[in-house]
Each structure stands twice: as C-alpha cells, then as structure tokens.
Short mmCIF file of C-alpha atoms in Angstrom, two decimals:
data_model
loop_
_atom_site.label_atom_id
_atom_site.label_comp_id
_atom_site.label_asym_id
_atom_site.label_seq_id
_atom_site.Cartn_x
_atom_site.Cartn_y
_atom_site.Cartn_z
CA MET A 1 3.41 -88.02 17.09
CA SER A 2 4.87 -86.88 13.75
CA SER A 3 2.61 -84.89 11.51
CA ILE A 4 2.78 -82.96 8.26
CA PRO A 5 4.78 -79.77 9.02
CA SER A 6 2.95 -76.50 8.99
CA ALA A 7 3.93 -73.61 6.67
CA SER A 8 5.66 -71.86 9.61
CA SER A 9 7.86 -74.84 10.75
CA GLU A 10 11.46 -75.03 10.08
CA SER A 11 11.29 -78.32 8.29
CA PHE A 12 8.73 -77.05 5.81
CA ASP A 13 11.03 -74.02 5.10
CA ASP A 14 13.86 -76.48 4.41
CA PHE A 15 11.65 -78.51 2.21
CA TYR A 16 10.36 -75.37 0.36
CA THR A 17 13.85 -74.31 -0.21
CA GLU A 18 14.82 -77.80 -1.49
CA VAL A 19 11.90 -77.71 -4.00
CA LYS A 20 12.87 -74.29 -5.16
CA GLU A 21 16.44 -75.43 -5.79
CA ILE A 22 15.03 -78.39 -7.78
CA GLU A 23 12.84 -76.01 -9.81
CA LYS A 24 15.84 -73.79 -10.38
CA ARG A 25 17.94 -76.60 -11.62
CA ASP A 26 15.24 -77.89 -13.93
CA SER A 27 14.46 -74.46 -15.21
CA VAL A 28 18.03 -74.38 -16.92
CA LEU A 29 17.87 -77.79 -18.45
CA THR A 30 19.34 -77.71 -21.90
CA PRO A 31 17.06 -78.13 -24.84
CA LYS A 32 18.23 -81.70 -25.48
CA GLN A 33 17.49 -82.46 -21.77
CA GLN A 34 14.01 -80.98 -21.96
CA ILE A 35 13.21 -82.87 -25.07
CA GLU A 36 14.42 -85.97 -23.31
CA ARG A 37 12.20 -85.24 -20.31
CA LEU A 38 9.06 -84.61 -22.37
CA LEU A 39 9.68 -87.73 -24.57
CA ARG A 40 10.98 -90.20 -21.79
CA PRO A 41 9.49 -93.69 -21.35
CA GLY A 42 5.97 -93.27 -20.06
CA SER A 43 5.62 -89.68 -21.15
CA THR A 44 2.26 -90.31 -22.47
CA TYR A 45 1.15 -90.91 -18.90
CA PHE A 46 3.17 -88.07 -17.40
CA ASN A 47 2.31 -85.59 -19.93
CA LEU A 48 -1.46 -85.76 -19.12
CA ASN A 49 -0.55 -83.31 -16.20
CA PRO A 50 0.00 -79.91 -17.78
CA PHE A 51 1.57 -78.70 -14.47
CA GLU A 52 4.09 -81.47 -14.78
CA VAL A 53 4.83 -80.67 -18.46
CA LEU A 54 5.37 -76.94 -17.76
CA GLN A 55 7.14 -77.71 -14.45
CA VAL A 56 4.89 -75.28 -12.40
CA GLU A 57 3.11 -75.61 -9.07
CA PRO A 58 -0.65 -75.79 -9.32
CA ASP A 59 -1.04 -72.61 -7.36
CA SER A 60 1.09 -70.66 -9.85
CA THR A 61 -0.42 -67.59 -11.20
CA LEU A 62 -1.30 -67.51 -15.01
CA ASP A 63 1.47 -64.96 -15.52
CA GLU A 64 4.00 -67.31 -13.97
CA ILE A 65 2.79 -70.19 -15.97
CA LYS A 66 2.92 -68.10 -19.13
CA LYS A 67 6.44 -67.01 -18.52
CA LYS A 68 7.56 -70.68 -18.01
CA TYR A 69 5.70 -71.86 -21.05
CA ARG A 70 7.57 -69.24 -23.18
CA ARG A 71 10.98 -70.10 -21.88
CA LEU A 72 10.30 -73.92 -22.32
CA SER A 73 8.71 -73.48 -25.86
CA ILE A 74 11.83 -71.54 -27.02
CA LEU A 75 14.13 -74.35 -25.61
CA VAL A 76 12.33 -77.14 -27.43
CA HIS A 77 11.37 -75.25 -30.57
CA PRO A 78 12.33 -77.24 -33.79
CA ASP A 79 14.10 -74.20 -35.23
CA LYS A 80 16.45 -74.17 -32.15
CA ASN A 81 17.05 -77.96 -32.47
CA MET A 82 17.63 -78.58 -36.16
CA ASP A 83 19.69 -81.72 -35.45
CA ASP A 84 16.60 -83.29 -33.79
CA SER A 85 13.80 -81.47 -35.30
CA GLU A 86 11.34 -84.20 -35.43
CA ARG A 87 11.51 -85.01 -31.67
CA ALA A 88 11.65 -81.28 -30.89
CA GLN A 89 8.46 -80.82 -32.75
CA GLN A 90 6.72 -83.50 -30.60
CA ALA A 91 8.11 -81.86 -27.53
CA PHE A 92 6.98 -78.44 -28.65
CA GLU A 93 3.42 -79.75 -29.33
CA ILE A 94 3.29 -81.22 -25.94
CA VAL A 95 4.33 -77.94 -24.25
CA ASN A 96 1.96 -75.90 -26.44
CA ARG A 97 -1.08 -78.25 -25.64
CA SER A 98 -0.33 -78.07 -21.91
CA TRP A 99 -0.26 -74.24 -22.16
CA LYS A 100 -3.57 -74.01 -23.89
CA THR A 101 -5.15 -76.24 -21.27
CA LEU A 102 -3.92 -74.04 -18.36
CA GLU A 103 -4.56 -70.79 -20.42
CA ASN A 104 -8.18 -71.59 -20.53
CA GLU A 105 -10.01 -70.87 -17.33
CA ASP A 106 -12.47 -73.79 -17.45
CA THR A 107 -9.78 -76.46 -18.28
CA ARG A 108 -7.39 -74.94 -15.77
CA LYS A 109 -10.08 -75.19 -13.13
CA LYS A 110 -10.66 -78.82 -13.88
CA CYS A 111 -7.00 -79.60 -13.61
CA LEU A 112 -6.89 -77.77 -10.23
CA ASP A 113 -9.80 -79.78 -9.19
CA ILE A 114 -8.00 -82.97 -9.97
CA TYR A 115 -4.97 -81.70 -7.99
CA GLN A 116 -7.29 -80.88 -5.00
CA GLU A 117 -8.81 -84.36 -5.09
CA ALA A 118 -5.49 -85.95 -5.17
CA LYS A 119 -4.43 -84.02 -1.93
CA GLU A 120 -7.68 -85.00 -0.31
CA ARG A 121 -7.32 -88.70 -1.22
CA THR A 122 -3.59 -88.60 -0.11
CA ASP A 123 -4.65 -87.07 3.23
CA HIS A 124 -7.43 -89.68 3.62
CA MET A 125 -4.86 -92.46 2.83
CA ILE A 126 -2.55 -90.97 5.41
CA GLU A 127 -5.31 -90.90 8.06
CA GLN A 128 -6.03 -94.52 7.41
CA LYS A 129 -2.40 -95.41 7.86
CA ARG A 130 -2.41 -93.59 11.16
CA LYS A 131 -5.48 -95.35 12.38
CA LYS A 132 -3.95 -98.70 11.43
CA ASN A 133 -0.73 -97.94 13.31
CA LYS A 134 -2.72 -96.86 16.27
CA LYS A 135 -4.72 -100.07 16.25
CA GLU A 136 -1.64 -102.10 16.02
CA GLY A 137 0.20 -100.15 18.72
CA ARG A 138 2.73 -98.62 16.34
CA LEU A 139 1.70 -95.03 16.50
CA ALA A 140 5.10 -93.77 17.51
CA GLU A 141 6.73 -95.13 14.33
CA GLY A 142 4.96 -92.56 12.28
CA ILE A 143 4.32 -93.07 8.47
CA PRO A 144 6.48 -92.39 5.45
CA GLU A 145 4.31 -89.42 4.33
CA ASP A 146 5.30 -87.53 7.47
CA ASP A 147 8.31 -86.61 5.53
CA PRO A 148 7.27 -83.55 3.47
CA VAL A 149 9.24 -84.72 0.40
CA LYS A 150 7.35 -88.05 0.61
CA TYR A 151 4.06 -86.36 1.21
CA LYS A 152 4.60 -84.28 -1.95
CA HIS A 153 5.53 -87.27 -3.88
CA ALA A 154 2.41 -89.14 -2.71
CA VAL A 155 0.26 -86.11 -3.82
CA TYR A 156 2.19 -86.11 -7.17
CA VAL A 157 1.62 -89.92 -7.80
CA MET A 158 -2.13 -89.49 -6.84
CA THR A 159 -2.47 -86.51 -9.23
CA MET A 160 -1.04 -88.64 -11.94
CA LYS A 161 -3.33 -91.44 -11.22
CA LEU A 162 -6.36 -89.26 -11.40
CA PHE A 163 -5.28 -87.67 -14.67
CA ALA A 164 -4.67 -91.16 -16.13
CA ASP A 165 -8.15 -92.36 -14.81
CA MET A 166 -9.75 -89.17 -16.39
CA GLU A 167 -8.03 -89.99 -19.70
CA ARG A 168 -9.06 -93.61 -19.76
CA LYS A 169 -12.67 -92.54 -19.00
CA ARG A 170 -12.51 -89.97 -21.86
CA GLN A 171 -11.09 -92.69 -24.24
CA HIS A 172 -13.89 -95.14 -23.12
CA LEU A 173 -16.58 -92.63 -23.76
CA GLU A 174 -15.03 -91.66 -27.09
CA THR A 175 -14.91 -95.42 -28.05
CA ARG A 176 -18.45 -95.99 -26.94
CA ASP A 177 -19.74 -92.87 -28.83
CA MET A 178 -17.70 -93.94 -31.94
CA GLU A 179 -19.21 -97.47 -31.83
CA GLU A 180 -22.74 -95.94 -31.18
CA ARG A 181 -22.36 -93.63 -34.26
CA LYS A 182 -21.07 -96.74 -36.18
CA ARG A 183 -24.12 -98.76 -35.26
CA LYS A 184 -26.40 -95.89 -36.01
CA ARG A 185 -24.86 -95.40 -39.52
CA GLU A 186 -25.01 -99.12 -40.22
CA ALA A 187 -28.73 -99.10 -39.18
CA GLU A 188 -29.34 -96.10 -41.57
CA ILE A 189 -27.50 -97.85 -44.39
CA GLU A 190 -29.55 -100.95 -43.84
CA GLN A 191 -32.78 -99.03 -43.79
CA GLU A 192 -31.70 -97.11 -47.03
CA GLU A 193 -30.81 -100.47 -48.64
CA GLN A 194 -34.24 -101.88 -47.59
CA MET A 195 -36.14 -98.89 -48.91
CA SER A 196 -34.24 -99.16 -52.16
CA PHE A 197 -35.06 -102.81 -52.49
CA GLU A 198 -38.79 -102.24 -51.74
CA LYS A 199 -38.85 -99.35 -54.20
CA GLU A 200 -37.19 -101.44 -56.89
CA TRP A 201 -39.40 -104.40 -56.06
CA ALA A 202 -42.50 -102.20 -56.38
CA LYS A 203 -41.28 -100.86 -59.70
CA ASN A 204 -40.64 -104.18 -61.11
CA PHE A 205 -43.93 -105.59 -59.79
CA GLU A 206 -45.80 -102.57 -61.37
CA GLU A 207 -43.97 -103.22 -64.71
CA SER A 208 -44.70 -106.93 -64.60
CA ARG A 209 -48.28 -106.32 -63.68
CA GLN A 210 -48.66 -104.02 -66.58
CA ASN A 211 -47.13 -106.60 -68.76
CA ARG A 212 -49.44 -109.22 -67.46
CA VAL A 213 -52.46 -106.99 -68.14
CA ASP A 214 -51.19 -106.19 -71.63
CA SER A 215 -50.76 -109.93 -72.35
CA TRP A 216 -54.13 -110.77 -70.98
CA LYS A 217 -55.63 -108.04 -73.23
CA THR A 218 -53.78 -109.35 -76.18
CA PHE A 219 -54.88 -112.84 -75.45
CA GLN A 220 -58.47 -111.64 -75.04
CA SER A 221 -58.31 -109.64 -78.18
CA GLY A 222 -56.74 -112.57 -80.12
CA GLY A 223 -59.50 -114.97 -78.88
CA LYS A 224 -62.37 -112.74 -80.00
CA GLU A 225 -60.85 -112.36 -83.37
CA LYS A 226 -60.49 -116.10 -83.90
CA LYS A 227 -64.01 -116.59 -82.83
CA LYS A 228 -65.30 -113.97 -85.17
CA LYS A 229 -63.32 -115.41 -88.01
CA LYS A 230 -64.71 -118.76 -87.19
CA ILE A 231 -68.27 -117.56 -87.32
CA MET A 232 -67.88 -115.54 -90.39
CA GLY A 233 -66.33 -118.51 -92.22
CA PHE A 234 -69.21 -120.89 -91.38
CA LYS A 235 -70.80 -122.52 -94.40
CA PRO A 236 -74.11 -124.46 -94.05
CA PRO A 237 -74.00 -128.05 -95.19
CA LYS A 238 -75.15 -128.91 -98.77
CA PRO A 239 -78.61 -130.53 -98.98
CA LYS A 240 -78.55 -134.13 -99.73
CA PRO A 241 -80.48 -135.37 -102.83
CA GLU A 242 -83.84 -137.23 -101.86
CA SER A 243 -83.71 -140.95 -102.54
CA ARG A 244 -86.71 -142.36 -104.23
#
C-alpha cells in the first residue's frame, strides 16, 4: 500500500529538492513578475495567507521570514518601479501587511494554527479516501495524495480555504457589529428626539397654562370691575306723585 513518504525516504528527498528548486526560481522573480504574482486574479483570496505572500514555509524561522520580506519589499517598492508605481504600491502594502502579521508572535501563532489544522483536515480526508478504497476493494490503487507533490498541494488548498473561511467570519462579525452599532445609534437618536419633543411639549404646555391662568385672572378682574361699576351707578327710581 502506498503511503506518504517519510522524511528519510528517497522520494521525499527528491520532492524536497524539487520544492527548493521552485523556491530558488521564485526568489529571483523580477520586480514586474512579483507585482504580477501579488496582483494576479484571485489575489485577494491568495494574499490572505502571509506565508504564500512572502513565499516562505510555515516552519521558517522569523529571521528567514524577515530576510525574504526585505528582498521582496525591495523588489516591489514603488521607487524601484517608477513605470508602474501605483500597482507597485499595492504590492508593497500586501508584502508589508504580511510581514507585520508574521512578525507579531500572536498573529503568527494563529496563522500556524490554521496551517496545522489544514494538515489535520487533509490527513483526515486522505484517511477517508483510503477507507473508501478499502471498502470498494480498490486499496491497491492508492490515492492521488500519496504523491508528495499532490499532498503538499492538498494542504496548500486546505490552508487557503481555512484562511478564506476565517476572513468571511471576520467580515460577518464586522458587518454584524456595524449593524448593531447602527441600530443602537438610531435608538439613541430616537430617544433623544423623543426627549426633546417631550421637553418642548412641556415647555409649550407650561407657557400656554400660564397664558390661560393670566387670561382667567384678567377675565375675573374685568368681571368684578364691571359689577362694581354697575353697583356704583345704580340710581333709585323717582317717587311717583300721589293721585287724588
């Protein structure tokens, strides 16, 4: 039965050599090629993985990552690419953001956790394929991931998927929090407007009440004055002469 080669096997050594050759080839990409790589179609998805951006293995030391970052940042720096400075600036920012992610111990650990989970999920997927082959009597056929290159690619794809899932979750939480803050602010504005309305209503009511009281006092005062005048102006009737 085929299996994933161990670190001491000849096939793994061949694979390791091949990977190193690929890394060596990529490390000397021209500035233009690096800019194209970082801004290629789907780059938003690929560039979520800082290891992919800086072209380093997840188990690389921080010094190794830093050296790669410096070489890459020089290659894509806008000052070195005056004929394509706008796109170079975008590429430079992508490289710089990835370095800051891996430079920080906490965020680098989170990225390594994602990579480790990707390996575990890939291994589980491979085990399920083997069980299926065994059940169907095709165990001797092996599975594509028995090839070290295809296994590495499977881990790579799974890593990208997990980074994408994490980003979607982050965006979902950000959107939810933003909507929650918006609802909260709208409720605060509504409450402020209601309080302002009630305050204005109370003020107007108090003013109108005072006006009603003043009007009533004026009315009462005017009524008494008229009655007083009426009483003071009363004249008794003249006596009629007696008739004989």
